[in-house]
Coordinates of C-alpha atoms (C1' of nucleotides) in Angstrom, one line a residue:
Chain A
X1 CA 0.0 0.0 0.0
X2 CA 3.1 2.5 0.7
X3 CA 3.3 3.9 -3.0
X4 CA 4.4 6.7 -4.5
X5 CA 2.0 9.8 -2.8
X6 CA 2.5 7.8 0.7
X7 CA 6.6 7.9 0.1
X8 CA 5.9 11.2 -0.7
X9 CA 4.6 12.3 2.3
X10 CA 7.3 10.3 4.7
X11 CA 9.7 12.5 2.8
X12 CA 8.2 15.8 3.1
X13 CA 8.2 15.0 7.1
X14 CA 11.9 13.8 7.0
X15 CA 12.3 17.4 5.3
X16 CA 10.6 18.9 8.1
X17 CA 11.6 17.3 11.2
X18 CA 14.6 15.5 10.5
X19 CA 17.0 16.8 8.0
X20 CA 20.0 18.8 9.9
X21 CA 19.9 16.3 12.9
X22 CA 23.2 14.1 13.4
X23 CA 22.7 10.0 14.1
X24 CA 23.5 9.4 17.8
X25 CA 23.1 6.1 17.8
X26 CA 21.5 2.9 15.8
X27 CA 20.0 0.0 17.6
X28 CA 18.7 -2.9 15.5
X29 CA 16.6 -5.8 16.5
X30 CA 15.1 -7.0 13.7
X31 CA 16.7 -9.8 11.8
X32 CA 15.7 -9.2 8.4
X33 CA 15.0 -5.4 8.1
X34 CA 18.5 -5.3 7.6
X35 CA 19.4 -7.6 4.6
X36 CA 22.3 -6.3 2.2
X37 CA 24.7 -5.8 4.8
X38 CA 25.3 -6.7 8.8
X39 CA 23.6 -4.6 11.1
X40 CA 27.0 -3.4 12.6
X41 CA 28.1 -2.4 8.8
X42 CA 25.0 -0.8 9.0
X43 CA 24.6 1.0 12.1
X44 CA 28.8 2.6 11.7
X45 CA 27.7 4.0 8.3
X46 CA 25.2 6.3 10.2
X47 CA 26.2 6.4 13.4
X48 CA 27.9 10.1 13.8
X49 CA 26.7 11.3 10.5
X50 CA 23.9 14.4 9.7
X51 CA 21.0 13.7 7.9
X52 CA 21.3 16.1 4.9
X53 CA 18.9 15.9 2.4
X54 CA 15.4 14.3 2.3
X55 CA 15.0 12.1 -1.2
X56 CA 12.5 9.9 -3.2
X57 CA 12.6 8.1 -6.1
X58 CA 9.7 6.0 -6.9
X59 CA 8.5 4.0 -3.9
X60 CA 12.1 4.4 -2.4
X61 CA 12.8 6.8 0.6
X62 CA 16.6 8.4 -0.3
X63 CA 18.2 9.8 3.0
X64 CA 21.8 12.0 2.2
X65 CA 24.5 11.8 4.7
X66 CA 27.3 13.9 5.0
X67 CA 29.8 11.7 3.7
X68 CA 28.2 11.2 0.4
X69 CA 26.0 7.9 1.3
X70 CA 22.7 7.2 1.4
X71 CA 20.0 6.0 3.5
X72 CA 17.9 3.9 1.7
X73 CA 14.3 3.0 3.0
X74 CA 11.9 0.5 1.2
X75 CA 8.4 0.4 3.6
X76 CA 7.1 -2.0 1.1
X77 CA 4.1 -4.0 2.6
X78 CA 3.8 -2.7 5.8
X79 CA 6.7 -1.0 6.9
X80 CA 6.2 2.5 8.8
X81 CA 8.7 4.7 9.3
X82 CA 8.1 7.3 12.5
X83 CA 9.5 10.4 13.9
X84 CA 9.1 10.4 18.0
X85 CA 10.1 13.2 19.9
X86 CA 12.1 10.8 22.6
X87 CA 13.7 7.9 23.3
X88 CA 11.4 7.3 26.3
X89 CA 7.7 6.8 23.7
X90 CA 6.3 3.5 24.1
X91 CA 7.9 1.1 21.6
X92 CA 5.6 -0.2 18.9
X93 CA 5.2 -3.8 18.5
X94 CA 7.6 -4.7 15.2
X95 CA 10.1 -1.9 15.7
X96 CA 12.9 -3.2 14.3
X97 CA 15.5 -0.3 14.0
X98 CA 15.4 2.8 15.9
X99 CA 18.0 6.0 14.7
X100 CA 18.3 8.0 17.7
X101 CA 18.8 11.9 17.1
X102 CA 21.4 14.3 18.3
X103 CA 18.0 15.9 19.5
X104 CA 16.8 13.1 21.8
X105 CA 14.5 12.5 19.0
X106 CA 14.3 8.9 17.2
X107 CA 13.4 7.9 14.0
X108 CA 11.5 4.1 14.0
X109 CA 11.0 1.3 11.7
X110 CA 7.9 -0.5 12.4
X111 CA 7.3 -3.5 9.9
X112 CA 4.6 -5.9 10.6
X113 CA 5.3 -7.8 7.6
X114 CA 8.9 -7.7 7.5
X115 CA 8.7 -7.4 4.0
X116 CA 10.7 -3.6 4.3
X117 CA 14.4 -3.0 4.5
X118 CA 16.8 -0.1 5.1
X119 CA 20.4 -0.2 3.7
X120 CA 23.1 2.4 3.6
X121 CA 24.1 2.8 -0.1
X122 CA 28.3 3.9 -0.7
X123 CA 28.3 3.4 -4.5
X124 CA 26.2 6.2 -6.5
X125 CA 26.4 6.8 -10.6
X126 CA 26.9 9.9 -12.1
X127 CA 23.6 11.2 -11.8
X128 CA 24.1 10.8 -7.8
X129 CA 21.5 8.0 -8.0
X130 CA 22.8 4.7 -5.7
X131 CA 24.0 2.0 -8.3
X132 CA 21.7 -0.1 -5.7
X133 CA 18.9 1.5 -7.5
X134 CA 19.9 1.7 -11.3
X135 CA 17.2 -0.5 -12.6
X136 CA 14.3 1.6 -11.7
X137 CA 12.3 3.6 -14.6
X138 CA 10.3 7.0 -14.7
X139 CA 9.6 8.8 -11.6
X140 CA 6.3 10.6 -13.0
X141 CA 6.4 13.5 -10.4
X142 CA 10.3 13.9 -10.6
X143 CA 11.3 13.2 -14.7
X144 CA 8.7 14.7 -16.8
X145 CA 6.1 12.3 -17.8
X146 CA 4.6 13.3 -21.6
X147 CA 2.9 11.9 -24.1
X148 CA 6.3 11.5 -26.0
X149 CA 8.1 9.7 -23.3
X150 CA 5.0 7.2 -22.2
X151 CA 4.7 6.3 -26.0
X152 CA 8.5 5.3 -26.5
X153 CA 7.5 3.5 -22.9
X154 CA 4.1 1.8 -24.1
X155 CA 5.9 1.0 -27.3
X156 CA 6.4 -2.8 -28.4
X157 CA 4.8 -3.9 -24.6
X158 CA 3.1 -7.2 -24.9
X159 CA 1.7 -6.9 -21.3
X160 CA -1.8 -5.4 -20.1
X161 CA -1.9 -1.4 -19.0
X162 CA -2.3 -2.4 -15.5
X163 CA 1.2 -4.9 -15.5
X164 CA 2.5 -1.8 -17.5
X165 CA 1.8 0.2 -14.6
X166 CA 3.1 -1.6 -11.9
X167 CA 6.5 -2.4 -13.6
X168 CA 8.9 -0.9 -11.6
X169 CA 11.2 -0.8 -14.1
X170 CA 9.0 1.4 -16.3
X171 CA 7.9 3.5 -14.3
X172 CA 8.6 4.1 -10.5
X173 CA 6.4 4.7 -8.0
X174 CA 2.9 3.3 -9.1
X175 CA 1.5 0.0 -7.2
X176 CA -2.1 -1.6 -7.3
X177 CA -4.3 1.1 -5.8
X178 CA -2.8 4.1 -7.7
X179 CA -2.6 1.9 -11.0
X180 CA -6.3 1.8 -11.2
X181 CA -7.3 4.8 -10.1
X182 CA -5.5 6.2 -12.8
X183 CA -6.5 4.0 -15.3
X184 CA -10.1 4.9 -14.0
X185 CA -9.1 8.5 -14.5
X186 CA -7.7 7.4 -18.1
X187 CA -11.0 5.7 -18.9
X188 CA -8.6 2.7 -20.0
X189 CA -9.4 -0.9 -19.1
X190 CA -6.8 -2.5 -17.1
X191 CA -6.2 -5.5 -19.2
X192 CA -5.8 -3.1 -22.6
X193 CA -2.8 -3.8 -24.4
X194 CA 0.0 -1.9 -23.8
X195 CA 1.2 -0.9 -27.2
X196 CA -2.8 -0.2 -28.5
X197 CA -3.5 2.6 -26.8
X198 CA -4.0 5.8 -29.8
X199 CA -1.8 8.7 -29.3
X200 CA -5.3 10.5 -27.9
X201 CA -5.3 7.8 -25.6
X202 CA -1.4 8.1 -24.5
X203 CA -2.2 11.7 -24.2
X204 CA -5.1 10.9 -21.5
X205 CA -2.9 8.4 -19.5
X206 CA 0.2 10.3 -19.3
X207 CA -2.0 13.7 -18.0
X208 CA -3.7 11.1 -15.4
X209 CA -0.9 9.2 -14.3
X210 CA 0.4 12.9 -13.0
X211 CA -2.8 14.5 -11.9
X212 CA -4.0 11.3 -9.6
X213 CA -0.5 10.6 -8.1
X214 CA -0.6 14.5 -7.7
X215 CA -3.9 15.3 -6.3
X216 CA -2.5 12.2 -3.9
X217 CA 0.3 14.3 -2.6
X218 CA -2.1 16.3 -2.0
X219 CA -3.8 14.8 0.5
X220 CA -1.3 13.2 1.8
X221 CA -1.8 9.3 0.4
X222 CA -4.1 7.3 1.3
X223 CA -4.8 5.1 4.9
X224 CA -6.7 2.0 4.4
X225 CA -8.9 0.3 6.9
X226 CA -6.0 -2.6 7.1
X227 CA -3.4 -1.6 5.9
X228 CA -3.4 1.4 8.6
X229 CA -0.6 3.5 6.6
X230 CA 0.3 6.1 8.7
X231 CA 3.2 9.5 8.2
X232 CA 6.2 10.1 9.9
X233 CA 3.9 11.7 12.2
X234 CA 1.6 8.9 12.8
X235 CA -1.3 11.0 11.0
X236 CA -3.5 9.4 8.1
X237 CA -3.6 10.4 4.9
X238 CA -7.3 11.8 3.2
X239 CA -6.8 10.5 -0.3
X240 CA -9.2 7.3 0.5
X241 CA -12.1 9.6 0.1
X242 CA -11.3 10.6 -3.5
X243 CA -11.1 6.5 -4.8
X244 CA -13.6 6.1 -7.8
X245 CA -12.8 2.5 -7.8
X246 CA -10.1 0.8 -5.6
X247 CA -12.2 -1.2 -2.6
X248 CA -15.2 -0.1 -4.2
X249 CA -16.4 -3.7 -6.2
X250 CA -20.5 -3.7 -6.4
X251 CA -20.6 -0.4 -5.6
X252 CA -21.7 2.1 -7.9
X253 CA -19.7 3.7 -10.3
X254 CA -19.4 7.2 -9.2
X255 CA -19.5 8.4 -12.9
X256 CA -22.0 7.0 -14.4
X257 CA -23.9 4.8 -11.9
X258 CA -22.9 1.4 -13.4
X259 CA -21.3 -1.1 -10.4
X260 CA -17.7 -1.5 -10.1
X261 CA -16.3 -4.6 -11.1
X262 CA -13.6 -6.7 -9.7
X263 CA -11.2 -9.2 -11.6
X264 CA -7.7 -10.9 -10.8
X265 CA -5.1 -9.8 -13.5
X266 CA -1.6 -10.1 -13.7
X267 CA -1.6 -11.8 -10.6
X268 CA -3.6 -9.1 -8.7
X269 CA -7.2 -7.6 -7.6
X270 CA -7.9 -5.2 -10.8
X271 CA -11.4 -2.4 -10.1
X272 CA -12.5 -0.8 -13.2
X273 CA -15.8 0.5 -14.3
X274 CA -16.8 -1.9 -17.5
X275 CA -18.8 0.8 -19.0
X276 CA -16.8 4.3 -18.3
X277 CA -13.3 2.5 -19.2
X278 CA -11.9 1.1 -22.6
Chain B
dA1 C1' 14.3 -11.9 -23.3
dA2 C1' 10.3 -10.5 -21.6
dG3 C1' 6.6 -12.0 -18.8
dC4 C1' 4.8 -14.9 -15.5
dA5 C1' 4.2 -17.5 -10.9
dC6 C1' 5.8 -17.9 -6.6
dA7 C1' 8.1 -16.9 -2.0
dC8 C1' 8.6 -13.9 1.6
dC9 C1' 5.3 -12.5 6.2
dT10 C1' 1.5 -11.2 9.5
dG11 C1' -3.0 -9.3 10.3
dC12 C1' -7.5 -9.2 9.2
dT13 C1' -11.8 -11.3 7.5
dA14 C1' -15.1 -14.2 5.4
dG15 C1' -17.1 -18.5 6.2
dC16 C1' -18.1 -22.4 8.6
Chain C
dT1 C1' -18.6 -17.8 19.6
dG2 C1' -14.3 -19.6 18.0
dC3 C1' -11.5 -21.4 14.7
dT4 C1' -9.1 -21.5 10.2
dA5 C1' -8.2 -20.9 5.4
dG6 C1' -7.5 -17.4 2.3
dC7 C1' -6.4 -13.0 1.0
dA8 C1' -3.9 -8.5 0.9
dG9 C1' 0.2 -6.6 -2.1
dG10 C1' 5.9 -4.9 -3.5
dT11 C1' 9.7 -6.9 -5.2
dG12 C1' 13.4 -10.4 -6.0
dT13 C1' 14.1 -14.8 -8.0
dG14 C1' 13.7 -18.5 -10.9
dC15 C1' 11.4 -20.7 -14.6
dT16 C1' 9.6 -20.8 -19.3

DNA sequence: AAGCACACCTGCTAGC
DNA sequence: TGCTAGCAGGTGTGCT
């Protein structure tokens, strides 16, 4: 559920609350939230070092340290990443890393799941990007998204819109709710052939692509009854109000009256509106 | 080589 | 009421 606008909204409250602070300390007691290297590699490449710069690309949470690393959160299924103000808050069942501040405050992973995974990346490319992360496509807020460029993506793609959409590798940042909601917005069905679409068509995907994973931003993503995402805060997000179609199966479409359908493509839980989309 | 199924987990829920 | 099977979904891997 953590995609894109939820990322988003982590970072913006890393900007705010935690950027300029210096890592006291690291304490990890998870055993697989730390998974590319040892939690002792791990905790001495932030221990001592000031948070710098707050950074996202796709679903992935980029944290800048002074000595050129980075801080690399993925929340994937479940993972939450809080801000406390001290050491002394009540501990959260499934924290498994806790970054304590030159503040007193402490930053907290809590992952259900156990699905997520921090790492500090050393090796970056030219573009400053961590090598770690090379294999990941279009960020649609942070590369410009246009027709031209969604086309040349689109382009020769035997695969449905919706596994189009979820394809990290395409583009970053989109996961199952997001993908169709905006293919709701697009008035495209999600099993449409990628390369069909008319340029008219690309035109309309590319322009909701941007707007929906905008307007979620916005509103600061969206909270779930179960899956209970939450900010660095701990506050929900508002976008759940705004869904024409995720969770909404049988209900009525809000378009044009019709009831949402539900189907299981590309190995996951598609809703579209059969008579609004194409 | 691209595209697919599956594994990884736990919490919630639908159904008995 | 209490139990359990099944489902939820992001990504890496391994198979076709």
């Amino acid at each position: 559920v953590p995609e894109l606008p939820e990322v988003e909204t982590v970072r913006r409250g890393l900007e705010r609350s935690v950027i300029g602070r210096r890592v006291q300390s690291v304490h990890v007691t998870g055993r697989r939230t730390i998974r590319r290297q040892t939690p002792a590699e791990f905790g001495a490449a932030l221990t001592g070092r000031q948070l710098l710069v707050a950074g996202r690309r796709g679903k992935y949470l980029l944290i800048g340290l002074e000595d050129g690393a980075t801080l690399v959160v993925h929340l994937r299924m479940s993972g939450q990443l809080l801000h406390v103000p001290g050491a002394a808050e009540p501990v959260a069942d499934h924290t498994h890393v806790r970054i304590a501040l030159d503040d007193g405050s402490e930053l907290r992973f809590v992952d259900p799941r156990t699905f997520g995974e921090l790492f500090v990346a050393a090796e970056h490319d030219s573009a400053g990007r961590p090598v770690a992360l090379a294999a990941l496509g279009t960020d649609p807020l942070l590369d410009r998204l246009g027709p031209g460029r969604l086309g040349r993506l689109l382009a020769n793609r035997r695969t449905s819109l919706k596994a189009f959409l979820l394809d990290q590798h395409a583009l970053a940042g989109i996961g199952n709710l997001y993908a169709d909601e905006i293919l709701f917005r697009a008035r495209l069905l999600p099993d449409r052939r990628a390369a069909s679409l008319t340029p008219a068509e690309v035109r309309r995907l590319a322009l909701a692509v941007r707007q929906v994973l905008a307007e979620a931003v916005e509103l600061r993503g969206s909270s779930l009854r179960d899956a209970r995402y939450r900010d660095l805060q701990g506050d929900l997000g508002a976008f759940q109000s705004r869904h024409a179609v995720y969770g909404r199966a049988g209900q009525p479409c809000i378009r044009c009256g019709t009831p949402i359908e539900r189907a299981k493509l590309a190995g996951r839980s598609a809703h579209f509106c059969g008579a609004c989309q194409r």
